[in-house]
Amino acid sequence: MNTLDMTKPPEKSPVQGTGPVVTRKPVYQNSLPPCNHTCPAGNDIQGALALAQEGRFEQAWRTFMNNNPLPATHGRICYHPCEDGCSRVQVDDGVSIHAIERFLGDMAIEQNWPMPTPKSETGKKVLVIGAGPSGLSAAYHLRLQGHTVAIREAAPIAGGMMQFGIPAYRLPRDVLAAEIARIESMGISITLNHRVEDLLAEKQEGQFDAVYLAIGAHIGKQVDIPARDAGKVLDAVSFLRETGVGEQPVLGRRVAIYGGGNTAMDAARTVKRMGVDEAMIIYRRDRDHMPAHRFEADEAEAEGVNIHWLRTIQNIEGSEFNVEIMEIGDDGRPHPTGRFETLAVDSLILALGQDVERDMLDRVPGLEFDGWGSLTIDDQMMTGCAGIFAGGDMVPSDRTATIAVGHGKKAAHFMDSWLTGKKVNEITVKHLVDFDGLHLWYRTQADRQHEHALSVAQRNDFSEVVHGLSEAQVRFEASRCFSCGNCFECDGCFGACPEGAITKLGKGEGYQVNHELCTGCLACYRQCPCHAIEMQAVHQNVSLPAMAAQMEVR
């Protein structure tokens, strides 16, 4: 027996065996893969990978564009939870989905692939407040539905936190600008330096039928620290905004960032690139309990940032910071120890989270806020004021660019329904097939392709740190996909059937089962590595010819 073949033999149990009465039949079905399931933007990742591995790059890009209009951007900045959910994690390492998305987005810009064509004009006008990821996503999807869309942006540059909160070494500004320009080319107008003070008046004067609020959360949280003759104190959002437009704040030689999230890591790495002698992070928890992604802290430390874990600032006297040492208790929270130490710091940057600016919102009747200051919405993304929808960082949710894009897409569909009176199509949730549901009878040695990155010594300016994969690497990386839950036409079922009951229908068409020949032996089910076949029970009072309908994959 071949020890490399892990396929179980056909079922021969007397209870479930084959015979004159067939008790079950194979049915091809499409299921939900874990990558699609974990994507906040709802991307059809598996579908895009299948096209990319065949070299059909434009079709793969369009598959991403069905849900996210910023693939080159998100291929760089998304924290890719899809890769954490990837079934290959259980075997070697997840598919580098973000790198493939980035490659496709970059190629679309380079080759100027045409943007999707909007549907016929509806005559409806929508006002979007904020040109960040959520606002741009909503505008894109609303325009595809045929609505006229105008965006108002208070800043001098579109992009929101992608422009002002994410450093250029992670997201080159020319890439972001190119994707925003392509969204504008669909007929979407973006008015910059336009701060909306009176929302209802703006809506009425522009004769807009609906509004989408996507102003984000740009107000840095403050903390009350006893201080005397303290040096410069900034909030991280303001600091990153200033450096994002080319300004160089005077910080001194030693700079501390107070906080442990991704914004704190970005601020510290930015400070280091500005040439200070020492960039340090002060955070009250340890590495295992920080909100930042672990790789962010790893990269910050590799670039020379000192992270003082389990420390809180008690008071400041000039350039001396008195910090208390903390310890993590059984409840997972930091507790004071009564032990202190002193750190020498010239400037302090607060990275303690962001709040929503409410000046404009407080003038709109019906809007309500939760205890954290976020604007509340219903299950259709509408606020308490009819016709005004909201999403992104300003509503209760985790705050990432990809989640914001997903909000914009979702809100656009509900807004289209509200504007046109069309019923929102209910989404049928497919059965999830993850690693435990696969029937892997083989093992492949296909190591993940890693993107080239600048060495630490080269990271002395704001040049992009991580470079993309080559075309050959992208096709190889896409081929590592297990195609969880969906047939990729490997011919395993076709070759395994002992009765010749399965017929190939041609490339892209899948297979069909002749149930007059099928005995329900489970050979095809067990041979199918991606679990695209389910065995359905057959009622004994149904004759074989009556249930011999052809079952196609697609």
XYZ file of C-alpha atoms in Angstrom:
554
model
C 0.000 0.000 0.000
C 1.256 3.467 -0.874
C 1.888 5.141 2.490
C 1.563 8.590 0.923
C -2.051 7.961 -0.077
C -4.209 8.856 2.920
C -7.545 8.134 1.214
C -9.851 5.857 3.145
C -11.276 2.906 1.170
C -14.925 2.949 0.056
C -17.443 2.337 2.851
C -18.243 -1.403 3.219
C -20.163 -1.373 6.497
C -23.252 -3.659 6.488
C -25.240 -0.784 7.949
C -24.297 1.813 5.338
C -23.046 -0.375 2.529
C -24.007 -0.360 -1.117
C -26.675 -2.648 -2.466
C -30.005 -2.706 -4.322
C -31.293 0.140 -2.156
C -29.302 3.374 -2.324
C -29.482 5.265 0.970
C -27.434 8.320 0.040
C -26.289 10.224 -2.995
C -23.418 12.655 -3.663
C -24.349 16.278 -4.312
C -21.899 18.976 -5.382
C -22.263 22.232 -3.505
C -20.509 25.542 -2.996
C -19.633 26.373 0.602
C -18.117 29.321 2.446
C -14.314 29.218 2.799
C -12.768 30.622 5.994
C -10.885 33.403 4.167
C -14.105 34.848 2.745
C -15.793 34.344 6.095
C -13.230 36.392 8.019
C -12.827 39.254 5.514
C -14.424 42.435 6.938
C -14.955 43.783 3.417
C -16.704 40.578 2.268
C -14.230 39.865 -0.513
C -14.523 36.707 -2.607
C -10.919 35.891 -1.848
C -11.034 32.294 -2.978
C -12.541 33.290 -6.320
C -9.810 35.880 -6.872
C -7.055 33.399 -6.007
C -8.421 30.844 -8.459
C -8.214 33.424 -11.257
C -4.806 34.728 -10.183
C -3.177 31.305 -10.259
C -4.301 30.959 -13.885
C -2.744 34.317 -14.736
C -6.154 35.918 -15.294
C -5.104 38.956 -13.336
C -7.641 41.507 -14.547
C -10.538 39.163 -13.769
C -9.008 38.499 -10.344
C -8.739 42.256 -9.735
C -12.364 42.720 -10.727
C -13.338 40.020 -8.264
C -11.763 42.103 -5.488
C -13.300 45.280 -6.932
C -16.779 43.806 -6.552
C -16.408 44.532 -2.855
C -13.418 46.823 -2.279
C -12.403 49.710 -4.581
C -8.946 50.068 -2.973
C -7.081 46.762 -3.471
C -3.603 48.281 -3.925
C -4.098 50.262 -0.725
C -5.592 47.461 1.322
C -3.019 44.985 0.084
C -0.597 47.148 2.067
C -2.512 48.293 5.151
C -5.066 45.583 5.930
C -4.202 43.388 8.908
C -5.465 40.469 6.804
C -7.576 38.418 9.249
C -8.306 36.247 6.201
C -4.782 34.875 6.463
C -5.263 33.990 10.120
C -8.369 32.025 9.135
C -6.704 30.336 6.151
C -6.742 26.539 6.417
C -3.097 26.325 5.361
C -2.189 27.749 8.774
C -2.895 24.242 10.092
C -0.378 22.754 7.635
C 2.419 25.284 7.112
C 1.539 28.966 6.709
C -1.468 30.859 5.422
C -1.714 32.043 1.825
C -0.276 35.564 1.444
C -3.609 37.003 0.358
C -2.698 40.619 1.021
C 0.361 40.364 -1.236
C -1.753 39.000 -4.091
C -4.357 41.739 -3.619
C -1.592 44.352 -3.642
C -0.079 42.917 -6.823
C -3.433 43.054 -8.592
C -4.165 46.573 -7.403
C -0.747 47.810 -8.525
C -1.152 46.149 -11.913
C -4.558 47.785 -12.366
C -2.978 51.200 -11.778
C 0.002 50.504 -14.037
C -2.098 49.142 -16.897
C -5.034 51.492 -16.295
C -7.658 48.780 -16.341
C -11.058 50.452 -16.761
C -13.178 50.905 -13.671
C -16.523 49.080 -13.433
C -19.367 50.721 -15.330
C -22.246 52.164 -13.251
C -25.799 51.101 -13.903
C -28.230 53.465 -15.632
C -28.765 56.762 -13.807
C -31.426 56.700 -11.091
C -31.752 60.454 -10.687
C -31.038 60.153 -6.956
C -28.337 62.254 -5.277
C -26.335 61.169 -2.259
C -24.062 63.298 -0.070
C -21.090 61.547 1.554
C -19.339 63.335 4.412
C -15.714 62.207 4.633
C -13.322 60.900 1.984
C -11.765 58.184 4.117
C -12.033 54.442 3.451
C -15.685 54.169 4.451
C -16.804 57.258 2.562
C -14.912 56.268 -0.586
C -16.323 52.737 -0.420
C -19.896 53.959 0.017
C -19.496 56.461 -2.823
C -18.092 53.764 -5.127
C -20.883 51.277 -4.476
C -23.591 53.950 -4.652
C -22.217 55.115 -7.992
C -22.255 51.554 -9.300
C -25.974 51.521 -8.511
C -26.428 54.580 -10.743
C -26.751 57.274 -8.075
C -25.086 60.682 -8.302
C -22.564 60.988 -5.472
C -20.789 64.016 -4.023
C -18.196 63.802 -1.253
C -17.393 66.654 1.120
C -13.980 66.448 2.799
C -12.694 68.908 5.414
C -9.033 68.088 4.792
C -6.950 69.401 1.872
C -6.322 65.816 0.663
C -8.710 62.871 0.339
C -8.005 59.589 2.094
C -8.903 60.180 5.730
C -6.809 58.143 8.149
C -5.224 56.322 5.215
C -3.668 59.661 4.287
C -3.137 61.201 7.708
C -2.887 58.238 10.076
C -0.845 55.639 8.195
C 2.796 56.559 7.509
C 4.101 56.638 3.966
C 6.577 53.814 4.644
C 3.524 51.552 4.888
C 1.340 53.243 2.260
C 3.040 55.311 -0.459
C 0.940 58.383 -1.149
C 1.091 57.973 -4.920
C -0.618 54.578 -4.637
C -3.431 55.950 -2.486
C -3.841 58.997 -4.719
C -4.019 56.843 -7.842
C -6.809 54.651 -6.469
C -8.790 57.670 -5.246
C -8.407 59.311 -8.665
C -9.781 56.186 -10.319
C -12.814 56.280 -8.028
C -13.335 59.935 -8.971
C -13.145 58.987 -12.666
C -16.441 57.126 -12.287
C -18.201 60.468 -11.979
C -17.883 60.942 -8.221
C -17.078 64.512 -7.152
C -14.829 65.174 -4.144
C -14.795 68.690 -2.706
C -11.772 69.270 -0.476
C -11.310 71.870 2.281
C -15.055 71.773 2.812
C -16.023 71.351 6.448
C -19.753 70.743 6.845
C -21.050 72.747 9.775
C -24.816 72.370 9.248
C -25.601 68.933 7.837
C -29.313 69.424 7.226
C -28.729 72.760 5.493
C -26.034 71.173 3.297
C -28.434 68.359 2.417
C -31.239 70.734 1.552
C -29.156 73.228 -0.407
C -27.625 70.451 -2.509
C -31.001 68.720 -2.956
C -29.552 65.441 -1.765
C -31.891 62.511 -1.221
C -29.739 60.750 1.386
C -26.539 61.242 3.380
C -23.763 58.884 4.419
C -21.698 60.023 7.396
C -18.112 58.762 7.424
C -16.209 61.425 9.354
C -14.144 58.886 11.292
C -12.662 59.457 14.738
C -9.903 62.032 14.548
C -9.920 63.594 18.002
C -7.099 62.186 20.101
C -8.035 61.086 23.616
C -6.359 62.985 26.446
C -5.224 61.906 29.891
C -4.781 63.962 33.036
C -1.141 63.622 34.135
C 0.199 65.897 36.901
C 2.904 67.912 35.172
C 5.186 70.826 35.932
C 7.328 72.490 33.291
C 6.590 69.608 30.940
C 7.954 69.632 27.401
C 5.879 69.373 24.239
C 2.778 67.131 24.478
C 1.050 66.035 21.251
C -1.643 63.536 20.394
C -0.653 60.829 17.944
C -3.369 61.629 15.394
C -2.284 65.270 15.153
C 1.369 64.244 15.018
C 0.831 61.749 12.201
C -1.344 64.276 10.365
C 1.416 66.913 10.533
C 4.127 64.538 9.367
C 1.756 63.182 6.709
C 1.662 66.583 5.003
C 5.418 67.069 5.263
C 5.706 69.070 8.453
C 8.541 68.365 10.913
C 7.491 69.064 14.526
C 10.367 69.927 16.866
C 10.466 67.070 19.361
C 13.889 67.071 21.012
C 16.257 64.146 21.363
C 14.114 61.787 23.436
C 10.474 61.138 22.546
C 7.983 58.941 24.385
C 4.755 57.575 22.952
C 2.132 56.715 25.554
C -0.076 53.823 24.425
C 0.080 50.299 23.049
C -2.039 50.250 19.903
C -1.104 50.234 16.235
C -1.204 54.031 16.156
C 1.403 54.118 18.936
C 3.654 51.816 16.907
C 3.235 53.961 13.783
C 4.008 57.116 15.752
C 7.129 55.574 17.307
C 8.462 54.311 13.982
C 7.768 57.721 12.441
C 9.646 59.461 15.263
C 12.594 57.144 14.720
C 12.716 58.135 11.044
C 12.830 61.791 12.036
C 16.274 61.244 13.507
C 15.673 61.463 17.268
C 18.212 59.856 19.565
C 15.662 57.749 21.391
C 12.086 56.737 20.582
C 10.308 54.869 23.343
C 6.839 53.500 23.995
C 5.358 53.491 27.485
C 2.481 51.054 27.909
C 0.668 49.763 30.976
C 0.174 46.183 29.778
C 2.563 43.541 28.454
C 3.090 42.264 24.935
C 0.460 39.537 25.282
C -2.199 42.069 26.276
C -1.433 44.948 23.924
C -4.051 46.023 21.343
C -1.397 46.405 18.628
C -0.725 43.510 16.309
C 2.335 41.583 17.408
C 4.210 42.125 14.152
C 3.834 45.896 14.609
C 5.664 45.739 17.942
C 8.275 43.374 16.489
C 9.021 45.762 13.623
C 9.131 48.774 15.935
C 11.656 47.079 18.205
C 13.701 45.909 15.212
C 13.949 49.533 14.094
C 15.294 50.593 17.471
C 12.170 51.647 19.372
C 12.407 50.875 23.110
C 9.136 49.564 24.540
C 8.699 49.940 28.290
C 6.044 47.344 29.054
C 3.974 47.451 32.240
C 4.548 51.132 32.930
C 2.191 54.063 33.612
C 3.138 57.733 33.831
C 2.405 59.085 37.309
C 3.759 62.617 36.995
C 6.081 64.769 34.926
C 8.627 67.268 36.138
C 10.409 68.944 33.273
C 12.070 66.180 31.303
C 11.773 63.593 34.073
C 8.896 61.143 33.776
C 8.050 59.269 36.963
C 6.521 55.924 35.894
C 5.060 53.186 38.054
C 5.805 49.551 37.329
C 2.655 47.474 36.847
C 1.949 43.751 36.914
C -0.752 41.693 35.224
C -3.179 40.156 37.704
C -5.259 36.998 37.433
C -8.010 39.093 35.863
C -5.700 39.966 32.969
C -5.611 43.630 33.938
C -2.592 45.709 35.024
C -2.273 46.505 38.717
C 0.103 48.953 40.466
C 3.045 47.593 42.409
C 4.197 50.720 44.251
C 7.590 50.529 42.530
C 8.725 53.467 40.418
C 11.436 54.474 37.984
C 12.405 57.637 36.149
C 12.692 58.110 32.385
C 14.272 61.092 30.622
C 11.891 62.449 27.961
C 11.803 65.700 25.945
C 8.421 65.279 24.189
C 5.358 63.128 24.806
C 2.975 61.816 22.166
C -0.360 60.487 23.450
C -1.680 57.472 21.545
C -4.615 56.540 23.760
C -7.350 56.212 21.151
C -9.601 58.589 19.234
C -13.007 60.168 19.734
C -15.644 61.249 17.217
C -15.970 64.979 16.605
C -19.572 65.843 17.476
C -19.948 69.556 16.734
C -21.843 68.986 13.493
C -23.648 65.880 14.722
C -25.112 67.523 17.834
C -27.123 69.843 15.565
C -28.943 66.962 13.865
C -32.159 65.836 15.600
C -32.568 62.129 16.278
C -28.890 61.182 16.387
C -27.900 59.136 19.423
C -24.541 58.115 20.864
C -23.396 55.208 22.996
C -21.380 55.457 26.198
C -18.125 55.572 24.211
C -19.257 58.533 22.126
C -19.884 56.540 18.947
C -22.899 57.297 16.759
C -25.478 54.516 17.003
C -27.101 53.018 13.908
C -29.733 50.359 13.241
C -29.251 47.043 11.462
C -29.553 48.834 8.103
C -26.825 51.359 8.920
C -29.327 54.212 9.365
C -29.088 56.698 12.216
C -32.022 57.996 14.232
C -32.579 60.663 11.564
C -34.357 59.302 8.486
C -32.219 59.237 5.363
C -28.943 59.720 7.208
C -26.735 56.632 7.325
C -23.333 56.194 8.954
C -20.370 53.827 9.174
C -16.645 53.525 9.700
C -14.800 54.592 12.828
C -17.619 56.852 14.008
C -20.016 53.956 14.732
C -19.638 51.169 17.330
C -17.134 48.748 15.808
C -13.477 47.814 15.682
C -11.589 50.543 13.890
C -9.689 49.365 10.832
C -9.706 50.587 7.239
C -11.037 47.257 5.963
C -13.947 47.233 8.398
C -14.701 50.797 7.316
C -14.730 49.723 3.651
C -17.131 46.909 4.533
C -19.410 49.395 6.297
C -19.438 51.616 3.229
C -20.404 48.749 0.945
C -23.110 47.509 3.286
C -24.550 50.980 3.815
C -24.610 51.615 0.056
C -26.803 48.562 -0.498
C -29.231 49.633 2.229
C -29.236 53.197 0.939
C -29.970 52.000 -2.587
C -32.921 50.040 -1.233
C -34.138 53.042 0.759
C -33.780 55.384 -2.220
C -35.401 53.152 -4.834
C -37.866 51.152 -2.764
C -36.259 47.908 -3.897
C -36.200 45.083 -1.404
C -32.776 44.209 -0.050
C -31.834 40.739 -1.199
C -31.438 38.454 1.770
C -28.039 36.804 1.872
C -28.105 33.059 2.254
C -25.344 32.112 4.649
C -23.476 29.157 3.192
C -22.101 26.293 5.185
C -18.584 27.068 6.424
C -15.897 24.567 5.459
C -12.650 25.106 7.338
C -9.611 22.899 7.796
C -11.486 20.321 9.905
C -13.947 19.828 7.057
C -11.334 19.091 4.398
C -10.456 15.589 3.172
C -6.773 16.141 2.488
C -5.313 12.907 1.186
C -2.066 14.572 0.115
C 0.626 16.843 1.449
C 2.360 19.533 -0.571
C 5.668 21.208 0.082
C 4.724 24.710 -0.988
C 6.297 27.260 1.305
C 4.751 30.698 1.538
C 6.300 33.324 -0.710
C 7.558 36.225 1.380
C 7.707 39.814 0.203
C 11.097 41.467 0.127
C 11.551 44.146 2.782
C 14.166 46.822 3.339
C 16.783 45.954 5.916
C 16.626 47.814 9.211
C 19.695 49.807 8.187
C 17.841 51.004 5.070
C 14.798 52.232 6.994
C 16.061 55.735 7.600
C 13.390 57.624 5.643
C 9.773 57.166 4.571
C 10.461 54.889 1.602
C 8.138 51.908 1.445
C 9.492 49.119 3.640
C 7.716 46.087 2.169
C 7.931 45.396 -1.564
C 5.548 43.199 -3.500
C 5.729 39.726 -5.003
C 6.688 39.008 -8.595
C 4.160 37.659 -11.093
C 5.601 34.143 -10.771
C 5.442 34.346 -6.984
C 1.839 35.552 -7.093
C 0.736 32.658 -9.284
C 2.558 30.178 -7.075
C 1.154 31.732 -3.896
C -2.397 31.665 -5.260
C -1.961 27.983 -6.137
C -1.343 27.207 -2.442
C -5.059 27.760 -1.785
C -6.889 24.599 -0.672
C -10.140 25.878 -2.254
C -12.009 25.043 0.953
C -15.596 24.041 0.268
C -15.559 24.641 -3.488
C -14.624 22.381 -6.389
C -11.433 23.243 -8.279
C -11.832 20.367 -10.762
C -8.984 18.159 -9.594
C -10.713 15.072 -11.109
C -10.399 13.195 -7.803
C -14.076 12.246 -7.765
C -14.016 11.364 -11.450
C -11.089 8.999 -10.973
C -12.320 7.488 -7.708
C -15.824 6.454 -8.762
C -15.834 2.647 -9.236
C -19.130 2.754 -11.164
C -18.239 5.406 -13.749
C -21.173 7.442 -12.512
C -19.376 10.825 -12.703
C -18.972 12.751 -15.946
C -16.658 15.705 -16.593
C -18.517 18.644 -18.115
C -15.488 20.604 -19.290
C -13.266 23.297 -17.845
C -15.187 25.602 -15.566
C -18.343 23.490 -15.745
C -17.579 20.905 -13.061
C -19.105 17.411 -12.996
C -22.450 15.670 -12.979
C -23.538 12.473 -11.287
C -25.603 9.767 -12.954
C -27.619 8.563 -9.985
C -28.824 5.493 -11.864
C -25.244 4.232 -11.719
C -24.221 5.694 -8.342
C -24.317 3.251 -5.401
C -23.574 5.831 -2.699
C -20.267 4.223 -1.774
C -18.654 7.486 -0.541
C -15.544 7.084 -2.718
C -16.025 10.477 -4.406
C -16.908 12.175 -1.105
C -13.772 10.929 0.598
C -11.554 11.613 -2.381
C -12.697 15.242 -2.682
C -9.970 17.180 -0.838
C -11.883 20.461 -0.595
C -15.202 18.990 0.664
C -17.220 20.179 -2.335
C -19.377 17.039 -2.169
C -21.990 16.261 0.449
C -23.797 12.956 0.847
C -27.546 13.415 1.056
C -29.933 10.819 2.384
C -32.264 9.200 -0.146
C -35.808 8.304 0.902
C -36.342 4.607 0.307
C -39.726 5.166 -1.321
C -38.078 7.142 -4.137
C -37.080 5.098 -7.192
C -33.614 5.493 -8.667
C -34.758 6.977 -12.017
C -36.872 9.581 -10.195
C -33.918 10.947 -8.268
C -31.410 10.783 -11.118
C -31.344 14.544 -11.632
C -28.043 15.861 -12.821
C -26.056 17.614 -10.079
C -23.669 20.228 -11.389
C -20.920 22.014 -9.484
C -21.542 25.432 -10.996
